[in-house]
Short mmCIF file of C-alpha atoms in Angstrom, two decimals:
data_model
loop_
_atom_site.label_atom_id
_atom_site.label_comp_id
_atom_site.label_asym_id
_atom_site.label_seq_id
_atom_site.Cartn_x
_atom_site.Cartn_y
_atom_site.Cartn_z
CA UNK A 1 -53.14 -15.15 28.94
CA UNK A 2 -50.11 -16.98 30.35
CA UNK A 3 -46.70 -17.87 28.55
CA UNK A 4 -48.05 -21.47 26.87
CA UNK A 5 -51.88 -19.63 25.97
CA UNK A 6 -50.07 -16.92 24.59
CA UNK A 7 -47.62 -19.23 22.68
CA UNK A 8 -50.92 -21.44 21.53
CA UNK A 9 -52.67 -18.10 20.22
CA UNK A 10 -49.66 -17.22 18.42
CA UNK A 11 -49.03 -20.64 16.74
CA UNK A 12 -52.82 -20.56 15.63
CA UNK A 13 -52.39 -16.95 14.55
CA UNK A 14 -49.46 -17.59 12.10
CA UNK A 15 -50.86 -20.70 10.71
CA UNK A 16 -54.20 -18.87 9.74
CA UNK A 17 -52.16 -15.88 8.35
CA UNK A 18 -50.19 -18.18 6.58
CA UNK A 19 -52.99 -20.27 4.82
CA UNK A 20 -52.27 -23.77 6.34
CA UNK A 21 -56.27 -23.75 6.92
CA UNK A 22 -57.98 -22.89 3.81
CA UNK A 23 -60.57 -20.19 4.18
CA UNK A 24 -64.26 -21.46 4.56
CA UNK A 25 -62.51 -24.63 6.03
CA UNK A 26 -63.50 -26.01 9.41
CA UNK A 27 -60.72 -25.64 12.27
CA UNK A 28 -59.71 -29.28 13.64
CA UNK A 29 -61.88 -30.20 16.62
CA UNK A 30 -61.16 -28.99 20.38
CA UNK A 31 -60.31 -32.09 21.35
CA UNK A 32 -57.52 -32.62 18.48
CA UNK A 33 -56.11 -29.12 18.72
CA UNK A 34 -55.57 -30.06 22.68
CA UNK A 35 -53.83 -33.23 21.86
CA UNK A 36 -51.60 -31.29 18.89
CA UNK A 37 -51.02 -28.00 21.25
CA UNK A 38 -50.47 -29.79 24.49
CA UNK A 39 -52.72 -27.29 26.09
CA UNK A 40 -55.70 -27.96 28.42
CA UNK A 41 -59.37 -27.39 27.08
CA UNK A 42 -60.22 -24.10 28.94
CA UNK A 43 -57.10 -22.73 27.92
CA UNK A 44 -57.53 -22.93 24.47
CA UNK A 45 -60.78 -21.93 24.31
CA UNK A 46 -59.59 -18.45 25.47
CA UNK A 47 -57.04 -18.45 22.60
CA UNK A 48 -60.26 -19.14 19.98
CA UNK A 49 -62.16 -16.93 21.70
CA UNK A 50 -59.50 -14.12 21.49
CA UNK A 51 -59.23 -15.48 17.41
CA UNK A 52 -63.17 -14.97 16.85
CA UNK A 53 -62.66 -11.46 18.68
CA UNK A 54 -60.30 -10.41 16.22
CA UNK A 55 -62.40 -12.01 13.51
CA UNK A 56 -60.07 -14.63 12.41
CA UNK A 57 -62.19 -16.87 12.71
CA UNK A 58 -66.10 -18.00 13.20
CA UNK A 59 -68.18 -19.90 15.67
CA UNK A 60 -70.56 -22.35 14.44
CA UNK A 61 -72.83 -23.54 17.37
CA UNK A 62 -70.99 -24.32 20.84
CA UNK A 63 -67.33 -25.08 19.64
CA UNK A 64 -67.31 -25.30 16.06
CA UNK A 65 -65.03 -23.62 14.58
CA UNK A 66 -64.64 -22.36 10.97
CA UNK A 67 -61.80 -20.41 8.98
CA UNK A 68 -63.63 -17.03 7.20
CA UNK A 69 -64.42 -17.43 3.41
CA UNK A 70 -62.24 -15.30 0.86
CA UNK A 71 -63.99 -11.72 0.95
CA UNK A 72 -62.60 -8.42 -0.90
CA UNK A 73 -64.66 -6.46 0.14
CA UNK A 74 -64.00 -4.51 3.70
CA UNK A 75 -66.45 -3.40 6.53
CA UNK A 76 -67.28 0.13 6.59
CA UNK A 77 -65.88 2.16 9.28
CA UNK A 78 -67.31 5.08 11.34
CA UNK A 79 -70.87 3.93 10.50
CA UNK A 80 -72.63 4.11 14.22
CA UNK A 81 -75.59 1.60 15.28
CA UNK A 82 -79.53 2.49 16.85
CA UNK A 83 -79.34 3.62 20.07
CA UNK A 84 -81.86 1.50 21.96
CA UNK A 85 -83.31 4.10 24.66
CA UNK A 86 -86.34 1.23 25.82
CA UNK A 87 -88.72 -1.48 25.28
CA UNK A 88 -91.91 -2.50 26.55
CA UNK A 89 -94.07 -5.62 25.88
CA UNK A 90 -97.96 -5.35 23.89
CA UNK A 91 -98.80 -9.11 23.64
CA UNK A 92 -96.53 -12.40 25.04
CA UNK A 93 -97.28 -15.95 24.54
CA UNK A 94 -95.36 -19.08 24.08
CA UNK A 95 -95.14 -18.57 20.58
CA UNK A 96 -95.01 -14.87 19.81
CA UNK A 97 -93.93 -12.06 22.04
CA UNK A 98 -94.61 -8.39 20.20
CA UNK A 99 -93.06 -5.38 21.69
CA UNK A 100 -92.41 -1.70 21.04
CA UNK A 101 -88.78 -0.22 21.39
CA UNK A 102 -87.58 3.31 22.39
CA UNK A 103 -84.94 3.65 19.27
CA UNK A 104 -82.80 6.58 17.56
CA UNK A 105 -81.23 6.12 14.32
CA UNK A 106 -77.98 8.24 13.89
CA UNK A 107 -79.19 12.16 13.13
CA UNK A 108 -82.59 11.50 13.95
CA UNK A 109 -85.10 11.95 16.64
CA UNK A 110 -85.86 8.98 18.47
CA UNK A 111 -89.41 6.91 17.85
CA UNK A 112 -91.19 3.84 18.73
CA UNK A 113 -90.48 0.67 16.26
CA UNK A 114 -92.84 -2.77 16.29
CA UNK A 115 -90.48 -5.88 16.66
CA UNK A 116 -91.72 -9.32 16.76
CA UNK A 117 -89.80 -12.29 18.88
CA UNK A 118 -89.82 -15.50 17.54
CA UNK A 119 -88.44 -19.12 19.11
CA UNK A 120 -85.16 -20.23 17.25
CA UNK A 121 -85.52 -22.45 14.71
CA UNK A 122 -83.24 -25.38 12.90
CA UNK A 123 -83.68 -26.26 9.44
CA UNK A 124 -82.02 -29.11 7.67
CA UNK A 125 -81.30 -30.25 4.01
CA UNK A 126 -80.40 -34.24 3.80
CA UNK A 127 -78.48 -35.24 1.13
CA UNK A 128 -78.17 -38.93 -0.42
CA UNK A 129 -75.37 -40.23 -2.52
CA UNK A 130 -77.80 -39.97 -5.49
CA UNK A 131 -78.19 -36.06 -5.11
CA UNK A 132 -81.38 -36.05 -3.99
CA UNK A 133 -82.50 -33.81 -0.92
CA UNK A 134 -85.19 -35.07 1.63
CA UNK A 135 -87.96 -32.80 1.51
CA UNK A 136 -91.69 -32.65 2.67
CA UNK A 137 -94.91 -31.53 0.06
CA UNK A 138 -96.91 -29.76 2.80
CA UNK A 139 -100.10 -27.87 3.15
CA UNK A 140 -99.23 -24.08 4.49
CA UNK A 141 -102.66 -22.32 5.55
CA UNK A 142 -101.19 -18.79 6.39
CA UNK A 143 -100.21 -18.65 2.55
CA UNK A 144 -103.27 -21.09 1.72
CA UNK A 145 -100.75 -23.24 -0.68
CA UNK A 146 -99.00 -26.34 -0.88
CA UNK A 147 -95.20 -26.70 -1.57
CA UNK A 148 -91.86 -28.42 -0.29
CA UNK A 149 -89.91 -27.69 2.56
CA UNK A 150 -87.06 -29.52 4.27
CA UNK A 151 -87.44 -30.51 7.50
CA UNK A 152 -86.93 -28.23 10.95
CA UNK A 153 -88.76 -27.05 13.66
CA UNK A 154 -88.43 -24.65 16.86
CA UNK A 155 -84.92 -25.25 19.24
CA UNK A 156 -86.07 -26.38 22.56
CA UNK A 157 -85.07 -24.30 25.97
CA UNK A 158 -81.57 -26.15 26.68
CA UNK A 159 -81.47 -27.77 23.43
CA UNK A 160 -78.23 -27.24 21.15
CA UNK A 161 -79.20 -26.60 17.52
CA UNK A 162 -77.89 -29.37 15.87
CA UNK A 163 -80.08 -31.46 18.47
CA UNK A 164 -83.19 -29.85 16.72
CA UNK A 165 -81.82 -30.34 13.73
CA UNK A 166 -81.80 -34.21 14.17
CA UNK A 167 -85.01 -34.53 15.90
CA UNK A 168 -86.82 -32.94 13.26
CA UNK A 169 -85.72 -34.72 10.96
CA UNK A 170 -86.29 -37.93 12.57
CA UNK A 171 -89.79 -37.18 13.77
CA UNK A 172 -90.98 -35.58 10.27
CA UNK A 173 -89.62 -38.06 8.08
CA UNK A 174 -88.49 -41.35 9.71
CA UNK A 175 -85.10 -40.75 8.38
CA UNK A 176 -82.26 -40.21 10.16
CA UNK A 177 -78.85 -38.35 9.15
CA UNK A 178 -75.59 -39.89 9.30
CA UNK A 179 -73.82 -36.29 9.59
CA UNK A 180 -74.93 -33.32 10.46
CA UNK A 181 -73.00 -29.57 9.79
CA UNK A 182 -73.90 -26.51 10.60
CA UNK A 183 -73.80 -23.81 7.78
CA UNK A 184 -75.19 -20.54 8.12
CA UNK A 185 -76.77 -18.54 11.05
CA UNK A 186 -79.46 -15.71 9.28
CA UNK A 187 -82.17 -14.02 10.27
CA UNK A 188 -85.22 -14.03 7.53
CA UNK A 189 -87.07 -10.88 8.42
CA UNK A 190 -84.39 -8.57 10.22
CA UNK A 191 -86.10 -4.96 10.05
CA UNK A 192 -88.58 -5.69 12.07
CA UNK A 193 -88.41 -9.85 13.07
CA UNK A 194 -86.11 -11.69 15.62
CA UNK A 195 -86.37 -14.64 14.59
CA UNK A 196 -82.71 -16.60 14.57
CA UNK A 197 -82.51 -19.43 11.33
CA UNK A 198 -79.76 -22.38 12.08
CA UNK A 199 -79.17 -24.27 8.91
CA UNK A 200 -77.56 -27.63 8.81
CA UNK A 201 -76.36 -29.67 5.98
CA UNK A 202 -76.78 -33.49 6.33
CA UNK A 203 -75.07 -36.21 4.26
CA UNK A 204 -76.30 -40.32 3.91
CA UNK A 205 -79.07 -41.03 6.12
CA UNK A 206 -81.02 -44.32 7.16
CA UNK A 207 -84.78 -45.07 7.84
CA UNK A 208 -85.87 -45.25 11.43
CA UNK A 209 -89.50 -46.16 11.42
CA UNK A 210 -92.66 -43.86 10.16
CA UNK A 211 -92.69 -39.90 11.07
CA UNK A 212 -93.87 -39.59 14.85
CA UNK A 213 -94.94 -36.12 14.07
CA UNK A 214 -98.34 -36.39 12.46
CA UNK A 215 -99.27 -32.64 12.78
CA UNK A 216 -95.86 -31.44 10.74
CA UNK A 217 -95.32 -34.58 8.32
CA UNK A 218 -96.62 -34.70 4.75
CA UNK A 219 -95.70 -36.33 1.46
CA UNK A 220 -92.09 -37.01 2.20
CA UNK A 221 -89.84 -37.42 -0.98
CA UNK A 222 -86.65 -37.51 -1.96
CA UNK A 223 -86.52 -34.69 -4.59
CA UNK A 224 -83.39 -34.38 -7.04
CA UNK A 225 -81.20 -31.55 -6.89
CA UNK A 226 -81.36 -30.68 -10.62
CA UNK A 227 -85.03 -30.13 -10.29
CA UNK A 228 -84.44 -27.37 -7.33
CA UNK A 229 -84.25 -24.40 -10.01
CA UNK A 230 -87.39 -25.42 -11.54
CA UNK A 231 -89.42 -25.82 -8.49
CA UNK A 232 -87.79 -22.67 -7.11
CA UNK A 233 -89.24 -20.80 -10.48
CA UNK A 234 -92.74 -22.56 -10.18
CA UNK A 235 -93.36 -21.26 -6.51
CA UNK A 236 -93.03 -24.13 -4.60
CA UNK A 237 -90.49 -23.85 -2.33
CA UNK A 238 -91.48 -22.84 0.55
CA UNK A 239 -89.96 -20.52 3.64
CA UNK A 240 -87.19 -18.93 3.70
CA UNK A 241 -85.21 -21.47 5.31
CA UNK A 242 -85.63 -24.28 2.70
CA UNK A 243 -84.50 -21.80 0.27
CA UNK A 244 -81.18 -20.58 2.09
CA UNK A 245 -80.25 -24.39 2.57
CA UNK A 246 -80.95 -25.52 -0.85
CA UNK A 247 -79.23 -21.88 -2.43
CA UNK A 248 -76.27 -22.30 -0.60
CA UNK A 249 -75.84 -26.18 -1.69
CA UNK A 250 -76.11 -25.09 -5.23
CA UNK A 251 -74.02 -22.33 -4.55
CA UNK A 252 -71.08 -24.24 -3.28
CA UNK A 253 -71.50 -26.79 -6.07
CA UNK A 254 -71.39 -24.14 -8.59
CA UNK A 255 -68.09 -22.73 -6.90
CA UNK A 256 -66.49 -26.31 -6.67
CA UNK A 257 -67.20 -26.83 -10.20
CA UNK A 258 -65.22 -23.26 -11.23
CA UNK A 259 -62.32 -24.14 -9.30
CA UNK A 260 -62.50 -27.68 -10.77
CA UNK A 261 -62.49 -26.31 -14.11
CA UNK A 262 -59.88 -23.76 -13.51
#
């Protein structure tokens, strides 16, 4: 890095260690830190880059940009990863691609393990000013049961995440978000599944027209947030990204209302 990268990374650096963004806070936007900095775009994405190296800070999507939460807990060290000797495919369509891989855990012999590849997929809780949550009473025949689920759907090749995330919405449930936010990356079934979960958070929202998607649609409601625990404990909340969305919502309302109290 040059003398005015170097001088941007260190400005960023010292202002993360000394608080001015709160942890679990969003960074300001490229285009505002460029204006502030008076450095050009490339540049400072090199100097976030560098910051997300170092883990002091995370990406969310292309070029969000996110201060970590408050953890006190520290990674292990010395703990060594699967080697990864091979892999050859058994079965490959456009949905499902199932292959067996060459691996070696550390102190073992190696042996073949199944894993299962799966598109990308965006899931996405809507929130009104009423706390309610848009969600879908749907018919599920691999489990043979019916039960909610918020909106989401598979990420198109060339398709950002957050573009998924709207679309879905839209063409499930006619609605359309006034603000999306990206929240968690996960995977649900990570011994064995690849199978990358992008959850979004969306806040207000205004009807479109009817749900163009007649295959995915069903009962479409706007369920209240205080009922969440007792559908959770009835069984009808279905897959796992609904319940990662609507956990971490009532996780970070539960927090808020500690601090608030405090």
């Amino acid at each position: 890095m040059g003398p005015k990268t170097t001088k941007v990374y260190e400005t960023l650096r010292e202002r993360l260690a000394a608080g001015e963004y709160a942890p679990g806070s969003k960074l300001p936007s490229e285009r505002a830190l460029v204006e502030e900095l008076g450095i050009g775009r490339t540049a400072l994405r090199q100097v976030l880059a560098r910051l997300v190296a170092e883990r002091a800070l995370e990406v969310r999507g292309r070029s969000s940009y996110r201060v970590p939460g408050p953890v006190s807990i520290r990674r292990p060290e010395g703990v060594e990863p699967w080697r990864i000797h091979g892999e050859r495919d058994l079965y490959d369509n456009r949905w499902v691609k199932l292959q067996l891989w060459d691996v070696e855990p550390p102190g073992m012999e190696s042996f073949e393990h199944h894993v299962v590849k799966l598109h990308q997929v965006a899931v996405t809780a809507v929130l009104d000013d009423q706390d309610r949550v848009l969600m879908m009473w749907r018919y599920r025949f691999v489990p043979q049961q019916f039960g909610w689920e918020l909106p989401g759907g598979i990420v198109d090749a060339g398709e950002e995440p957050a573009g998924t995330a709207l679309r879905e919405v839209v063409e499930e449930t006619g609605w359309r978000p006034k603000t999306l936010e990206h929240i968690v990356s996960y995977q649900p079934m990570v011994g064995m599944v690849d199978s990358p979960h992008e959850i979004f958070v969306g806040h207000g929202a205004e009807r479109v027209g009817e749900p163009t998607d007649q295959e995915e649609a069903g009962h479409i409601e706007w369920v209240p947030l205080a009922d969440i625990p007792g559908l959770m404990a009835r069984g009808e909340l279905m897959g796992s990204g609904t319940l990662v969305a609507l956990l971490h919502i009532l996780a970070n309302r539960r927090a808020q209302g500690i601090t608030a109290a405090r």
